[in-house]
Structures are given as C-alpha cells and as structure tokens.
PDB file of C-alpha atoms in Angstrom:
ATOM      1  CA  TYR K 246     -21.987 -23.359  -6.095  1.00  0.00           C
ATOM      2  CA  LEU K 247     -19.848 -22.126  -3.151  1.00  0.00           C
ATOM      3  CA  ALA K 248     -22.760 -22.447  -1.019  1.00  0.00           C
ATOM      4  CA  ARG K 249     -23.309 -26.194  -1.758  1.00  0.00           C
ATOM      5  CA  HIS K 250     -19.542 -27.189  -1.454  1.00  0.00           C
ATOM      6  CA  ILE K 251     -18.128 -25.039   1.588  1.00  0.00           C
ATOM      7  CA  PRO K 252     -19.691 -24.604   5.289  1.00  0.00           C
ATOM      8  CA  LEU K 253     -21.763 -21.911   5.652  1.00  0.00           C
ATOM      9  CA  ALA K 254     -19.931 -20.167   8.112  1.00  0.00           C
ATOM     10  CA  GLN K 255     -16.786 -20.154   5.846  1.00  0.00           C
ATOM     11  CA  LEU K 256     -19.113 -18.742   2.966  1.00  0.00           C
ATOM     12  CA  GLY K 257     -20.175 -16.023   5.135  1.00  0.00           C
ATOM     13  CA  VAL K 258     -16.457 -14.982   5.703  1.00  0.00           C
ATOM     14  CA  PHE K 259     -15.756 -15.353   1.976  1.00  0.00           C
ATOM     15  CA  GLY K 260     -18.664 -12.979   1.443  1.00  0.00           C
ATOM     16  CA  ILE K 261     -17.426 -10.321   3.775  1.00  0.00           C
ATOM     17  CA  ALA K 262     -13.966 -10.681   1.964  1.00  0.00           C
ATOM     18  CA  ARG K 263     -15.458 -10.322  -1.483  1.00  0.00           C
ATOM     19  CA  THR K 264     -17.661  -7.347  -0.504  1.00  0.00           C
ATOM     20  CA  LEU K 265     -14.583  -5.551   0.848  1.00  0.00           C
ATOM     21  CA  ALA K 266     -12.292  -6.398  -1.991  1.00  0.00           C
ATOM     22  CA  ASP K 267     -14.705  -5.053  -4.506  1.00  0.00           C
ATOM     23  CA  THR K 268     -15.488  -1.749  -2.757  1.00  0.00           C
ATOM     24  CA  ILE K 269     -12.745   0.359  -4.749  1.00  0.00           C
ATOM     25  CA  SER K 270     -13.202  -1.568  -8.074  1.00  0.00           C
ATOM     26  CA  LEU K 271     -16.705  -0.948  -8.107  1.00  0.00           C
ATOM     27  CA  PHE K 272     -16.288   2.967  -7.164  1.00  0.00           C
ATOM     28  CA  VAL K 273     -13.845   3.396 -10.190  1.00  0.00           C
ATOM     29  CA  ALA K 274     -16.122   1.244 -12.404  1.00  0.00           C
ATOM     30  CA  ARG K 275     -18.872   3.684 -11.463  1.00  0.00           C
ATOM     31  CA  CYS K 276     -16.778   6.592 -12.277  1.00  0.00           C
ATOM     32  CA  ALA K 277     -15.420   5.038 -15.458  1.00  0.00           C
ATOM     33  CA  GLY K 278     -19.263   4.548 -16.503  1.00  0.00           C
ATOM     34  CA  LEU K 279     -20.291   8.089 -15.659  1.00  0.00           C
ATOM     35  CA  ILE K 280     -17.077  10.173 -16.805  1.00  0.00           C
ATOM     36  CA  LEU K 281     -15.301   7.965 -19.470  1.00  0.00           C
ATOM     37  CA  PHE K 282     -18.113   6.496 -21.206  1.00  0.00           C
ATOM     38  CA  PRO K 283     -19.658   9.844 -22.214  1.00  0.00           C
ATOM     39  CA  ILE K 284     -16.512  11.555 -23.126  1.00  0.00           C
ATOM     40  CA  VAL K 285     -15.404   8.480 -25.499  1.00  0.00           C
ATOM     41  CA  ALA K 286     -19.002   8.503 -26.873  1.00  0.00           C
ATOM     42  CA  ALA K 287     -18.978  12.372 -27.978  1.00  0.00           C
ATOM     43  CA  MET K 288     -15.244  11.915 -29.373  1.00  0.00           C
ATOM     44  CA  SER K 289     -14.552  11.561 -32.931  1.00  0.00           C
ATOM     45  CA  GLY K 290     -11.182  10.087 -34.871  1.00  0.00           C
ATOM     46  CA  SER K 291      -9.368   6.939 -34.995  1.00  0.00           C
ATOM     47  CA  GLY K 292      -8.389   4.632 -31.914  1.00  0.00           C
ATOM     48  CA  PRO K 293      -5.125   5.693 -31.541  1.00  0.00           C
ATOM     49  CA  GLU K 294      -6.455   9.418 -31.565  1.00  0.00           C
ATOM     50  CA  ILE K 295      -8.833   8.593 -28.819  1.00  0.00           C
ATOM     51  CA  ARG K 296      -6.224   6.725 -26.902  1.00  0.00           C
ATOM     52  CA  THR K 297      -3.903   9.668 -26.804  1.00  0.00           C
ATOM     53  CA  ARG K 298      -6.690  12.246 -25.807  1.00  0.00           C
ATOM     54  CA  LEU K 299      -7.683   9.901 -23.015  1.00  0.00           C
ATOM     55  CA  ARG K 300      -4.403   8.844 -21.644  1.00  0.00           C
ATOM     56  CA  THR K 301      -3.700  11.629 -19.137  1.00  0.00           C
ATOM     57  CA  GLY K 302      -7.290  11.222 -17.352  1.00  0.00           C
ATOM     58  CA  ARG K 303      -7.207   7.500 -17.271  1.00  0.00           C
ATOM     59  CA  ARG K 304      -3.660   7.762 -15.580  1.00  0.00           C
ATOM     60  CA  THR K 305      -4.763  10.120 -13.359  1.00  0.00           C
ATOM     61  CA  MET K 306      -8.065   7.884 -12.372  1.00  0.00           C
ATOM     62  CA  LEU K 307      -6.050   4.681 -11.930  1.00  0.00           C
ATOM     63  CA  ALA K 308      -3.118   6.211 -10.106  1.00  0.00           C
ATOM     64  CA  GLY K 309      -5.543   7.281  -7.743  1.00  0.00           C
ATOM     65  CA  ALA K 310      -6.878   3.837  -7.401  1.00  0.00           C
ATOM     66  CA  VAL K 311      -3.668   2.445  -7.107  1.00  0.00           C
ATOM     67  CA  ILE K 312      -2.791   4.385  -3.970  1.00  0.00           C
ATOM     68  CA  GLY K 313      -6.395   3.381  -2.348  1.00  0.00           C
ATOM     69  CA  LEU K 314      -6.159  -0.214  -3.417  1.00  0.00           C
ATOM     70  CA  ALA K 315      -2.472  -0.486  -2.136  1.00  0.00           C
ATOM     71  CA  LEU K 316      -3.245   0.669   1.267  1.00  0.00           C
ATOM     72  CA  PHE K 317      -6.293  -1.735   1.348  1.00  0.00           C
ATOM     73  CA  THR K 318      -4.024  -4.468   0.353  1.00  0.00           C
ATOM     74  CA  ALA K 319      -1.265  -4.133   2.713  1.00  0.00           C
ATOM     75  CA  PHE K 320      -3.454  -3.468   5.817  1.00  0.00           C
ATOM     76  CA  SER K 321      -6.340  -5.992   4.781  1.00  0.00           C
ATOM     77  CA  ASP K 322      -6.146  -7.993   8.070  1.00  0.00           C
ATOM     78  CA  LEU K 323      -6.034  -4.625  10.157  1.00  0.00           C
ATOM     79  CA  ILE K 324      -9.100  -3.420   8.387  1.00  0.00           C
ATOM     80  CA  VAL K 325     -11.020  -6.898   9.294  1.00  0.00           C
ATOM     81  CA  ARG K 326      -9.771  -6.792  12.988  1.00  0.00           C
ATOM     82  CA  ILE K 327     -11.039  -3.328  13.028  1.00  0.00           C
ATOM     83  CA  LEU K 328     -14.555  -3.972  11.510  1.00  0.00           C
ATOM     84  CA  TYR K 329     -15.170  -7.366  12.721  1.00  0.00           C
ATOM     85  CA  ASP K 330     -14.610  -9.715  15.722  1.00  0.00           C
ATOM     86  CA  ALA K 331     -12.208 -12.613  15.916  1.00  0.00           C
ATOM     87  CA  ARG K 332     -14.580 -15.034  14.206  1.00  0.00           C
ATOM     88  CA  TYR K 333     -14.116 -13.396  10.588  1.00  0.00           C
ATOM     89  CA  ALA K 334     -10.129 -12.848  10.944  1.00  0.00           C
ATOM     90  CA  GLU K 335      -9.942 -15.551   7.988  1.00  0.00           C
ATOM     91  CA  ALA K 336     -11.108 -12.772   5.731  1.00  0.00           C
ATOM     92  CA  GLY K 337      -8.031 -10.710   6.191  1.00  0.00           C
ATOM     93  CA  LEU K 338      -6.340 -13.489   4.932  1.00  0.00           C
ATOM     94  CA  MET K 339      -8.668 -13.905   1.803  1.00  0.00           C
ATOM     95  CA  LEU K 340      -8.476 -10.185   1.006  1.00  0.00           C
ATOM     96  CA  PRO K 341      -4.974  -9.837  -0.385  1.00  0.00           C
ATOM     97  CA  ILE K 342      -5.773 -12.427  -3.397  1.00  0.00           C
ATOM     98  CA  LEU K 343      -9.259 -10.839  -4.044  1.00  0.00           C
ATOM     99  CA  ALA K 344      -7.589  -7.331  -4.157  1.00  0.00           C
ATOM    100  CA  ILE K 345      -5.095  -8.462  -6.880  1.00  0.00           C
ATOM    101  CA  GLY K 346      -8.301  -9.662  -8.714  1.00  0.00           C
ATOM    102  CA  ALA K 347      -9.948  -6.547  -7.980  1.00  0.00           C
ATOM    103  CA  TRP K 348      -7.031  -4.656  -9.574  1.00  0.00           C
ATOM    104  CA  PHE K 349      -7.504  -6.241 -12.915  1.00  0.00           C
ATOM    105  CA  SER K 350     -11.193  -6.002 -12.364  1.00  0.00           C
ATOM    106  CA  LEU K 351     -10.721  -2.199 -11.978  1.00  0.00           C
ATOM    107  CA  LEU K 352      -8.685  -2.034 -15.232  1.00  0.00           C
ATOM    108  CA  SER K 353     -11.137  -4.013 -17.145  1.00  0.00           C
ATOM    109  CA  TRP K 354     -13.852  -1.657 -16.007  1.00  0.00           C
ATOM    110  CA  VAL K 355     -12.121   1.362 -17.469  1.00  0.00           C
ATOM    111  CA  ASN K 356     -11.497  -0.372 -20.769  1.00  0.00           C
ATOM    112  CA  ASP K 357     -14.942  -1.450 -20.966  1.00  0.00           C
ATOM    113  CA  SER K 358     -16.138   2.155 -20.603  1.00  0.00           C
ATOM    114  CA  ILE K 359     -13.799   3.036 -23.377  1.00  0.00           C
ATOM    115  CA  LEU K 360     -14.669   0.183 -25.786  1.00  0.00           C
ATOM    116  CA  ILE K 361     -18.644   0.647 -25.158  1.00  0.00           C
ATOM    117  CA  GLY K 362     -18.148   4.475 -25.867  1.00  0.00           C
ATOM    118  CA  ILE K 363     -16.919   3.621 -29.376  1.00  0.00           C
ATOM    119  CA  GLY K 364     -19.512   1.110 -29.985  1.00  0.00           C
ATOM    120  CA  HIS K 365     -17.953  -2.181 -29.226  1.00  0.00           C
ATOM    121  CA  PRO K 366     -20.122  -3.787 -26.745  1.00  0.00           C
ATOM    122  CA  LYS K 367     -19.533  -7.100 -28.054  1.00  0.00           C
ATOM    123  CA  PHE K 368     -15.683  -7.013 -26.806  1.00  0.00           C
ATOM    124  CA  SER K 369     -16.786  -6.529 -23.346  1.00  0.00           C
ATOM    125  CA  ALA K 370     -19.140  -9.630 -23.644  1.00  0.00           C
ATOM    126  CA  ALA K 371     -16.432 -11.838 -25.093  1.00  0.00           C
ATOM    127  CA  ALA K 372     -14.203 -10.701 -22.226  1.00  0.00           C
ATOM    128  CA  ASN K 373     -16.611 -11.583 -19.668  1.00  0.00           C
ATOM    129  CA  LEU K 374     -17.428 -15.106 -21.357  1.00  0.00           C
ATOM    130  CA  VAL K 375     -13.758 -15.781 -21.189  1.00  0.00           C
ATOM    131  CA  LYS K 376     -13.840 -14.754 -17.307  1.00  0.00           C
ATOM    132  CA  LEU K 377     -16.761 -17.017 -16.858  1.00  0.00           C
ATOM    133  CA  LEU K 378     -15.658 -20.122 -18.551  1.00  0.00           C
ATOM    134  CA  THR K 379     -12.364 -19.584 -16.576  1.00  0.00           C
ATOM    135  CA  MET K 380     -14.455 -19.484 -13.194  1.00  0.00           C
ATOM    136  CA  ILE K 381     -16.768 -22.392 -14.271  1.00  0.00           C
ATOM    137  CA  ILE K 382     -13.738 -24.511 -15.248  1.00  0.00           C
ATOM    138  CA  GLY K 383     -11.209 -23.744 -12.533  1.00  0.00           C
ATOM    139  CA  VAL K 384     -13.143 -22.923  -9.496  1.00  0.00           C
ATOM    140  CA  PRO K 385     -14.626 -26.767  -8.923  1.00  0.00           C
ATOM    141  CA  ILE K 386     -11.168 -28.108  -9.957  1.00  0.00           C
ATOM    142  CA  ALA K 387      -9.383 -25.814  -7.393  1.00  0.00           C
ATOM    143  CA  LEU K 388     -11.898 -26.256  -4.688  1.00  0.00           C
ATOM    144  CA  THR K 389     -11.675 -30.139  -4.973  1.00  0.00           C
ATOM    145  CA  LEU K 390      -7.837 -30.380  -4.989  1.00  0.00           C
ATOM    146  CA  ARG K 391      -6.968 -27.652  -2.708  1.00  0.00           C
ATOM    147  CA  GLY K 392      -9.997 -25.912  -1.125  1.00  0.00           C
ATOM    148  CA  LEU K 393     -11.490 -22.536  -0.892  1.00  0.00           C
ATOM    149  CA  ASP K 394      -8.093 -20.630  -1.047  1.00  0.00           C
ATOM    150  CA  ALA K 395      -7.180 -22.182  -4.242  1.00  0.00           C
ATOM    151  CA  ALA K 396     -10.546 -21.327  -5.393  1.00  0.00           C
ATOM    152  CA  ILE K 397     -10.039 -17.772  -4.539  1.00  0.00           C
ATOM    153  CA  VAL K 398      -6.894 -17.451  -6.813  1.00  0.00           C
ATOM    154  CA  VAL K 399      -8.988 -18.929  -9.569  1.00  0.00           C
ATOM    155  CA  LEU K 400     -11.448 -16.158  -9.084  1.00  0.00           C
ATOM    156  CA  ALA K 401      -8.660 -13.552  -9.301  1.00  0.00           C
ATOM    157  CA  ALA K 402      -7.146 -15.391 -12.313  1.00  0.00           C
ATOM    158  CA  GLY K 403     -10.673 -15.139 -14.025  1.00  0.00           C
ATOM    159  CA  GLU K 404     -10.574 -11.077 -13.612  1.00  0.00           C
ATOM    160  CA  LEU K 405      -6.887 -11.449 -15.247  1.00  0.00           C
ATOM    161  CA  SER K 406      -8.329 -13.617 -18.104  1.00  0.00           C
ATOM    162  CA  ARG K 407     -11.093 -10.861 -18.646  1.00  0.00           C
ATOM    163  CA  TYR K 408      -8.336  -7.953 -18.796  1.00  0.00           C
ATOM    164  CA  LEU K 409      -6.143  -9.946 -21.161  1.00  0.00           C
ATOM    165  CA  THR K 410      -9.032 -10.586 -23.519  1.00  0.00           C
ATOM    166  CA  LEU K 411     -10.088  -7.063 -23.436  1.00  0.00           C
ATOM    167  CA  TRP K 412      -6.221  -6.119 -24.257  1.00  0.00           C
ATOM    168  CA  VAL K 413      -5.959  -8.408 -27.222  1.00  0.00           C
ATOM    169  CA  LEU K 414      -9.463  -6.685 -28.587  1.00  0.00           C
ATOM    170  CA  SER K 415      -8.462  -3.165 -27.688  1.00  0.00           C
ATOM    171  CA  ARG K 416      -5.190  -3.549 -29.893  1.00  0.00           C
ATOM    172  CA  ARG K 417      -7.280  -4.135 -33.031  1.00  0.00           C
ATOM    173  CA  GLU K 418      -9.024  -0.551 -32.398  1.00  0.00           C
ATOM    174  CA  GLY K 419      -5.734   1.111 -31.428  1.00  0.00           C
ATOM    175  CA  LEU K 420      -6.919   1.506 -27.995  1.00  0.00           C
ATOM    176  CA  ALA K 421      -4.751  -0.715 -25.702  1.00  0.00           C
ATOM    177  CA  TYR K 422      -2.960   0.890 -22.824  1.00  0.00           C
ATOM    178  CA  ALA K 423      -0.152  -1.767 -21.747  1.00  0.00           C
ATOM    179  CA  ARG K 424       2.383   0.742 -21.570  1.00  0.00           C
ATOM    180  CA  ASP K 425       0.412   2.279 -19.017  1.00  0.00           C
ATOM    181  CA  ASP K 426      -0.862  -0.599 -17.147  1.00  0.00           C
ATOM    182  CA  LEU K 427       2.211  -2.497 -16.679  1.00  0.00           C
ATOM    183  CA  PRO K 428       3.909   0.562 -14.881  1.00  0.00           C
ATOM    184  CA  LEU K 429       0.565   0.999 -12.804  1.00  0.00           C
ATOM    185  CA  THR K 430       0.404  -2.733 -11.865  1.00  0.00           C
ATOM    186  CA  LEU K 431       4.192  -2.488 -10.621  1.00  0.00           C
ATOM    187  CA  MET K 432       3.182   0.695  -8.672  1.00  0.00           C
ATOM    188  CA  PHE K 433       0.390  -1.104  -7.285  1.00  0.00           C
ATOM    189  CA  VAL K 434       2.783  -3.899  -5.916  1.00  0.00           C
ATOM    190  CA  GLY K 435       5.547  -1.587  -4.877  1.00  0.00           C
ATOM    191  CA  LEU K 436       3.304   0.645  -2.883  1.00  0.00           C
ATOM    192  CA  THR K 437       1.487  -2.564  -1.231  1.00  0.00           C
ATOM    193  CA  VAL K 438       4.847  -3.767  -0.035  1.00  0.00           C
ATOM    194  CA  LEU K 439       5.917  -0.328   1.182  1.00  0.00           C
ATOM    195  CA  PHE K 440       2.876   0.254   2.968  1.00  0.00           C
ATOM    196  CA  ARG K 441       3.063  -3.102   4.747  1.00  0.00           C
ATOM    197  CA  GLU K 442       6.666  -2.676   5.616  1.00  0.00           C
ATOM    198  CA  ALA K 443       5.952   0.838   7.132  1.00  0.00           C
ATOM    199  CA  GLY K 444       2.963  -0.742   9.158  1.00  0.00           C
ATOM    200  CA  ALA K 445       5.282  -3.392  10.540  1.00  0.00           C
ATOM    201  CA  ALA K 446       7.898  -0.490  11.411  1.00  0.00           C
ATOM    202  CA  LEU K 447       5.118   1.298  13.203  1.00  0.00           C
ATOM    203  CA  GLY K 448       4.165  -2.004  14.857  1.00  0.00           C
ATOM    204  CA  ILE K 449       0.475  -1.794  13.516  1.00  0.00           C
ATOM    205  CA  SER K 450       1.105  -5.007  11.213  1.00  0.00           C
ATOM    206  CA  GLY K 451       3.265  -7.804  10.486  1.00  0.00           C
ATOM    207  CA  ASP K 452       5.782  -7.823   7.789  1.00  0.00           C
ATOM    208  CA  LEU K 453       5.396  -8.764   4.290  1.00  0.00           C
ATOM    209  CA  THR K 454       7.509 -12.051   5.046  1.00  0.00           C
ATOM    210  CA  ASP K 455       5.001 -13.132   7.617  1.00  0.00           C
ATOM    211  CA  ALA K 456       2.026 -12.061   5.322  1.00  0.00           C
ATOM    212  CA  MET K 457       3.387 -14.256   2.428  1.00  0.00           C
ATOM    213  CA  ARG K 458       4.055 -16.965   4.784  1.00  0.00           C
ATOM    214  CA  LYS K 459       0.541 -17.177   5.952  1.00  0.00           C
ATOM    215  CA  GLN K 460      -0.652 -17.005   2.387  1.00  0.00           C
ATOM    216  CA  VAL K 461       1.493 -19.742   1.173  1.00  0.00           C
ATOM    217  CA  GLY K 462       0.763 -22.099   3.911  1.00  0.00           C
ATOM    218  CA  ARG K 463      -3.099 -21.675   3.265  1.00  0.00           C
ATOM    219  CA  ILE K 464      -2.912 -22.549  -0.235  1.00  0.00           C
TER     220      ILE K 464
END
C-alpha cells in the first residue's frame, strides 16, 4: 500500500527505520518463543498459578529489553547518522515513534508465547486481527490527511491495540500482567529521557526538547 502512495525514496527510508526499530522486539520475540513457550507448555495449574511462577523470569527478560530499547530510542538519530549517509537522516526522526510501537509489540510477543503455551492460539489470532483492522482503517486516513509521519503513528497504535486486546483476553485466564507492564513502560519512557539528556550533556545528541519539537513539527 505504501509503495503505491509515497515516493520510492521515502519508502526506502521508512524501510530502513522499520527494520532498525524491529530488531530488539524480534530478538525478544525469538527468546520468548524458544524459552517461555516450552516452559509454559510443560506447566500445570491454573492461570494465576502460572502467572506467579513466570513473573520473575518475565520481568527479567523485559527489564533487559527496556534498557536496550530505551538506549536505541534515545539515540536513534545518532545511530542512523553512524550507519547511513545524509540521504537517510529522516529515518532517525521516524525511529522514536516506531520504537514506541516496537515496545508494545515486544510485550505482545511475550504474552503471545504464554497464551499459546497454555493452548489459546485463538487469542493471538484475535489480537492480530484487531491490529490489522487498525492499520487497514487508520493508515489510509492518516496518510491522506497528514502524510507518512501520521501513518507511522497509526502503525504504532496498531501495536498498542494488539497489546490491549491480548491484555483483555489474558485477564479471562488469570494471566494479565498489567501491574508489571505499566511500571516497565514508565521505566522505558524514563530511561529514554534520561539517556537523551545525558547524550545532550555529553554533546553527542540534542536534548529532549529539541527532539520533541522536531517530531511535533513533522506530524
């Protein structure tokens, strides 16, 4: 769809930004599939019992991901400048929004592995359907009204809709982790701000105000 409605050069820049943003979440998804899924599949007991037994390992996995993703988000423009020439600088401005979506994607992958492990793949299918509908409806509208940057916000919102759907369905099985995910999300935001301000103090990046002004100006 995007290939038919935006210039090819802009599509290439977006492709680079999306690939970079997905790196950490796909790594965690692979770990969840290889580690959490077989552990859950071998467990017996009710949903609340499984949730309690998994909590420490899940927190540890996600806390490590928070640090990596926060560093990546804080210095996304610097990463693009190091890896690519000036023609691709716009990717560094797309990355923070995509990284927010990647965070919710990461949470969803972990929850997916747990739900599939207890024999509920239909929950994952339902969440993916909600995400798909969000993108099918929202991306064309956003692209028409405000351009690619607004469409990228919708893509991130699609990941959030997937996570929220999984959360609602997980509650029915006693496997919701909202009390863990909210502090982890706040930790992600806080560390991103901290790393960005530290980078500004060291002179290797602009400060947070500058970054936010650029984002608001684009959207």
